[in-house]
Amino acid sequence: MHELSIVMGIIKIAEDHAKAAGAHSVDEIELDIGTLSGVDMESMEFAWTQAKKGTMLNNSLKKVNSISAKAKCLDCDTEFDIKNYYDACPVCGEHLISILRGKELKVKSLLVS
């Protein structure tokens, strides 16, 4: 379950920023997670609940923005939504695509006190 290591990394980032700001707790954290990031949201939620205990995020509210995946065909330049890395262009059928978004996994914002 790599979600636990992801959550622990997120907590460390949030705590480091909160401490640098002179805060005592993180009240809210906002995350951007792409649909192609490889994160299982159910596993992440379980890991989050357990890992935040005893940290500056113990009572924090977590908001997750799901970023839908979008790609561009490198043959015909069509931009389209995708569900998987191997999806073909709906216009020309080409599989040579560039992922434009959907791989995100980042802390977007923190509210500290």
PDB file of C-alpha atoms in Angstrom:
ATOM      1  CA  MET A   1       0.000   0.000   0.000  1.00  0.00           C
ATOM      2  CA  HIS A   2       2.010   2.978  -1.264  1.00  0.00           C
ATOM      3  CA  GLU A   3      -0.771   5.329  -0.169  1.00  0.00           C
ATOM      4  CA  LEU A   4       0.617   5.275   3.388  1.00  0.00           C
ATOM      5  CA  SER A   5       3.987   6.624   2.221  1.00  0.00           C
ATOM      6  CA  ILE A   6       2.190   9.229   0.094  1.00  0.00           C
ATOM      7  CA  VAL A   7       0.107  10.344   3.084  1.00  0.00           C
ATOM      8  CA  MET A   8       3.166  10.489   5.332  1.00  0.00           C
ATOM      9  CA  GLY A   9       4.903  12.668   2.738  1.00  0.00           C
ATOM     10  CA  ILE A  10       1.895  14.987   2.537  1.00  0.00           C
ATOM     11  CA  ILE A  11       1.797  15.287   6.333  1.00  0.00           C
ATOM     12  CA  LYS A  12       5.513  16.104   6.438  1.00  0.00           C
ATOM     13  CA  ILE A  13       5.127  18.801   3.775  1.00  0.00           C
ATOM     14  CA  ALA A  14       2.161  20.327   5.622  1.00  0.00           C
ATOM     15  CA  GLU A  15       3.909  20.243   9.007  1.00  0.00           C
ATOM     16  CA  ASP A  16       7.113  21.736   7.588  1.00  0.00           C
ATOM     17  CA  HIS A  17       5.187  24.644   6.055  1.00  0.00           C
ATOM     18  CA  ALA A  18       3.086  25.146   9.185  1.00  0.00           C
ATOM     19  CA  LYS A  19       6.167  25.218  11.429  1.00  0.00           C
ATOM     20  CA  ALA A  20       7.902  27.655   9.068  1.00  0.00           C
ATOM     21  CA  ALA A  21       4.868  29.939   9.410  1.00  0.00           C
ATOM     22  CA  GLY A  22       4.990  29.700  13.215  1.00  0.00           C
ATOM     23  CA  ALA A  23       1.699  27.790  13.376  1.00  0.00           C
ATOM     24  CA  HIS A  24       0.674  25.192  15.943  1.00  0.00           C
ATOM     25  CA  SER A  25      -1.787  23.252  13.811  1.00  0.00           C
ATOM     26  CA  VAL A  26      -3.028  22.712  10.283  1.00  0.00           C
ATOM     27  CA  ASP A  27      -6.763  23.421  10.213  1.00  0.00           C
ATOM     28  CA  GLU A  28      -7.369  22.635   6.549  1.00  0.00           C
ATOM     29  CA  ILE A  29      -5.419  21.042   3.722  1.00  0.00           C
ATOM     30  CA  GLU A  30      -6.385  21.052   0.049  1.00  0.00           C
ATOM     31  CA  LEU A  31      -4.940  18.449  -2.317  1.00  0.00           C
ATOM     32  CA  ASP A  32      -4.965  18.086  -6.108  1.00  0.00           C
ATOM     33  CA  ILE A  33      -4.959  14.417  -7.124  1.00  0.00           C
ATOM     34  CA  GLY A  34      -5.137  13.403 -10.772  1.00  0.00           C
ATOM     35  CA  THR A  35      -7.115  10.421 -11.967  1.00  0.00           C
ATOM     36  CA  LEU A  36      -3.910   8.992 -13.492  1.00  0.00           C
ATOM     37  CA  SER A  37      -1.805   9.515 -10.345  1.00  0.00           C
ATOM     38  CA  GLY A  38      -2.131   5.874  -9.331  1.00  0.00           C
ATOM     39  CA  VAL A  39      -3.584   6.751  -5.934  1.00  0.00           C
ATOM     40  CA  ASP A  40      -6.342   4.493  -4.638  1.00  0.00           C
ATOM     41  CA  MET A  41      -8.602   6.978  -2.859  1.00  0.00           C
ATOM     42  CA  GLU A  42     -10.136   4.434  -0.473  1.00  0.00           C
ATOM     43  CA  SER A  43      -6.688   3.265   0.665  1.00  0.00           C
ATOM     44  CA  MET A  44      -5.535   6.859   0.947  1.00  0.00           C
ATOM     45  CA  GLU A  45      -8.493   7.772   3.145  1.00  0.00           C
ATOM     46  CA  PHE A  46      -7.750   4.871   5.491  1.00  0.00           C
ATOM     47  CA  ALA A  47      -4.048   5.778   5.611  1.00  0.00           C
ATOM     48  CA  TRP A  48      -4.922   9.449   6.196  1.00  0.00           C
ATOM     49  CA  THR A  49      -7.163   8.656   9.158  1.00  0.00           C
ATOM     50  CA  GLN A  50      -4.432   6.605  10.818  1.00  0.00           C
ATOM     51  CA  ALA A  51      -1.326   8.640   9.895  1.00  0.00           C
ATOM     52  CA  LYS A  52      -2.590  12.071  10.966  1.00  0.00           C
ATOM     53  CA  LYS A  53      -3.126  10.983  14.592  1.00  0.00           C
ATOM     54  CA  GLY A  54      -0.789  12.853  16.919  1.00  0.00           C
ATOM     55  CA  THR A  55       0.372  15.267  14.201  1.00  0.00           C
ATOM     56  CA  MET A  56      -0.341  18.939  13.511  1.00  0.00           C
ATOM     57  CA  LEU A  57      -3.065  17.687  11.147  1.00  0.00           C
ATOM     58  CA  ASN A  58      -4.894  15.613  13.769  1.00  0.00           C
ATOM     59  CA  ASN A  59      -8.069  17.747  13.581  1.00  0.00           C
ATOM     60  CA  SER A  60      -7.654  19.094  10.069  1.00  0.00           C
ATOM     61  CA  LEU A  61     -10.251  19.140   7.337  1.00  0.00           C
ATOM     62  CA  LYS A  62      -9.010  17.536   4.103  1.00  0.00           C
ATOM     63  CA  LYS A  63     -10.339  18.647   0.724  1.00  0.00           C
ATOM     64  CA  VAL A  64      -9.405  16.648  -2.372  1.00  0.00           C
ATOM     65  CA  ASN A  65      -9.783  18.036  -5.885  1.00  0.00           C
ATOM     66  CA  SER A  66      -9.944  15.221  -8.419  1.00  0.00           C
ATOM     67  CA  ILE A  67      -8.180  16.322 -11.612  1.00  0.00           C
ATOM     68  CA  SER A  68      -9.586  14.566 -14.671  1.00  0.00           C
ATOM     69  CA  ALA A  69      -7.063  13.346 -17.214  1.00  0.00           C
ATOM     70  CA  LYS A  70      -6.638  15.056 -20.563  1.00  0.00           C
ATOM     71  CA  ALA A  71      -4.296  14.176 -23.421  1.00  0.00           C
ATOM     72  CA  LYS A  72      -3.222  15.530 -26.784  1.00  0.00           C
ATOM     73  CA  CYS A  73      -2.730  13.358 -29.833  1.00  0.00           C
ATOM     74  CA  LEU A  74       0.784  13.815 -31.210  1.00  0.00           C
ATOM     75  CA  ASP A  75      -0.425  12.908 -34.696  1.00  0.00           C
ATOM     76  CA  CYS A  76      -3.516  15.091 -35.258  1.00  0.00           C
ATOM     77  CA  ASP A  77      -3.252  17.534 -32.282  1.00  0.00           C
ATOM     78  CA  THR A  78      -6.698  16.647 -30.916  1.00  0.00           C
ATOM     79  CA  GLU A  79      -7.131  17.208 -27.163  1.00  0.00           C
ATOM     80  CA  PHE A  80      -9.390  14.709 -25.411  1.00  0.00           C
ATOM     81  CA  ASP A  81     -10.310  13.255 -22.021  1.00  0.00           C
ATOM     82  CA  ILE A  82      -8.755   9.906 -21.137  1.00  0.00           C
ATOM     83  CA  LYS A  83      -9.327   7.255 -18.491  1.00  0.00           C
ATOM     84  CA  ASN A  84      -6.087   5.284 -19.007  1.00  0.00           C
ATOM     85  CA  TYR A  85      -2.554   5.951 -20.220  1.00  0.00           C
ATOM     86  CA  TYR A  86      -3.097   3.696 -23.245  1.00  0.00           C
ATOM     87  CA  ASP A  87      -6.305   5.315 -24.546  1.00  0.00           C
ATOM     88  CA  ALA A  88      -6.281   6.047 -28.265  1.00  0.00           C
ATOM     89  CA  CYS A  89      -7.145   9.335 -29.930  1.00  0.00           C
ATOM     90  CA  PRO A  90     -10.894   9.327 -30.645  1.00  0.00           C
ATOM     91  CA  VAL A  91     -10.324  11.120 -33.971  1.00  0.00           C
ATOM     92  CA  CYS A  92      -7.464   9.235 -35.660  1.00  0.00           C
ATOM     93  CA  GLY A  93      -6.988   6.181 -33.416  1.00  0.00           C
ATOM     94  CA  GLU A  94      -3.314   6.963 -32.705  1.00  0.00           C
ATOM     95  CA  HIS A  95      -1.884   5.801 -29.365  1.00  0.00           C
ATOM     96  CA  LEU A  96       1.023   8.255 -29.397  1.00  0.00           C
ATOM     97  CA  ILE A  97      -0.320  10.863 -26.994  1.00  0.00           C
ATOM     98  CA  SER A  98       0.973  13.457 -24.553  1.00  0.00           C
ATOM     99  CA  ILE A  99      -0.656  13.627 -21.121  1.00  0.00           C
ATOM    100  CA  LEU A 100      -1.668  17.241 -20.434  1.00  0.00           C
ATOM    101  CA  ARG A 101      -3.133  16.748 -16.959  1.00  0.00           C
ATOM    102  CA  GLY A 102      -4.298  14.047 -14.596  1.00  0.00           C
ATOM    103  CA  LYS A 103      -0.993  12.921 -13.037  1.00  0.00           C
ATOM    104  CA  GLU A 104      -1.077  15.604 -10.306  1.00  0.00           C
ATOM    105  CA  LEU A 105      -0.410  14.749  -6.692  1.00  0.00           C
ATOM    106  CA  LYS A 106       0.236  17.936  -4.748  1.00  0.00           C
ATOM    107  CA  VAL A 107      -0.635  20.026  -1.739  1.00  0.00           C
ATOM    108  CA  LYS A 108      -2.545  22.975  -3.185  1.00  0.00           C
ATOM    109  CA  SER A 109      -3.163  24.982  -0.010  1.00  0.00           C
ATOM    110  CA  LEU A 110      -2.980  24.962   3.772  1.00  0.00           C
ATOM    111  CA  LEU A 111      -4.907  26.860   6.435  1.00  0.00           C
ATOM    112  CA  VAL A 112      -2.873  27.003   9.633  1.00  0.00           C
ATOM    113  CA  SER A 113      -3.294  28.495  13.094  1.00  0.00           C
TER     114      SER A 113
END
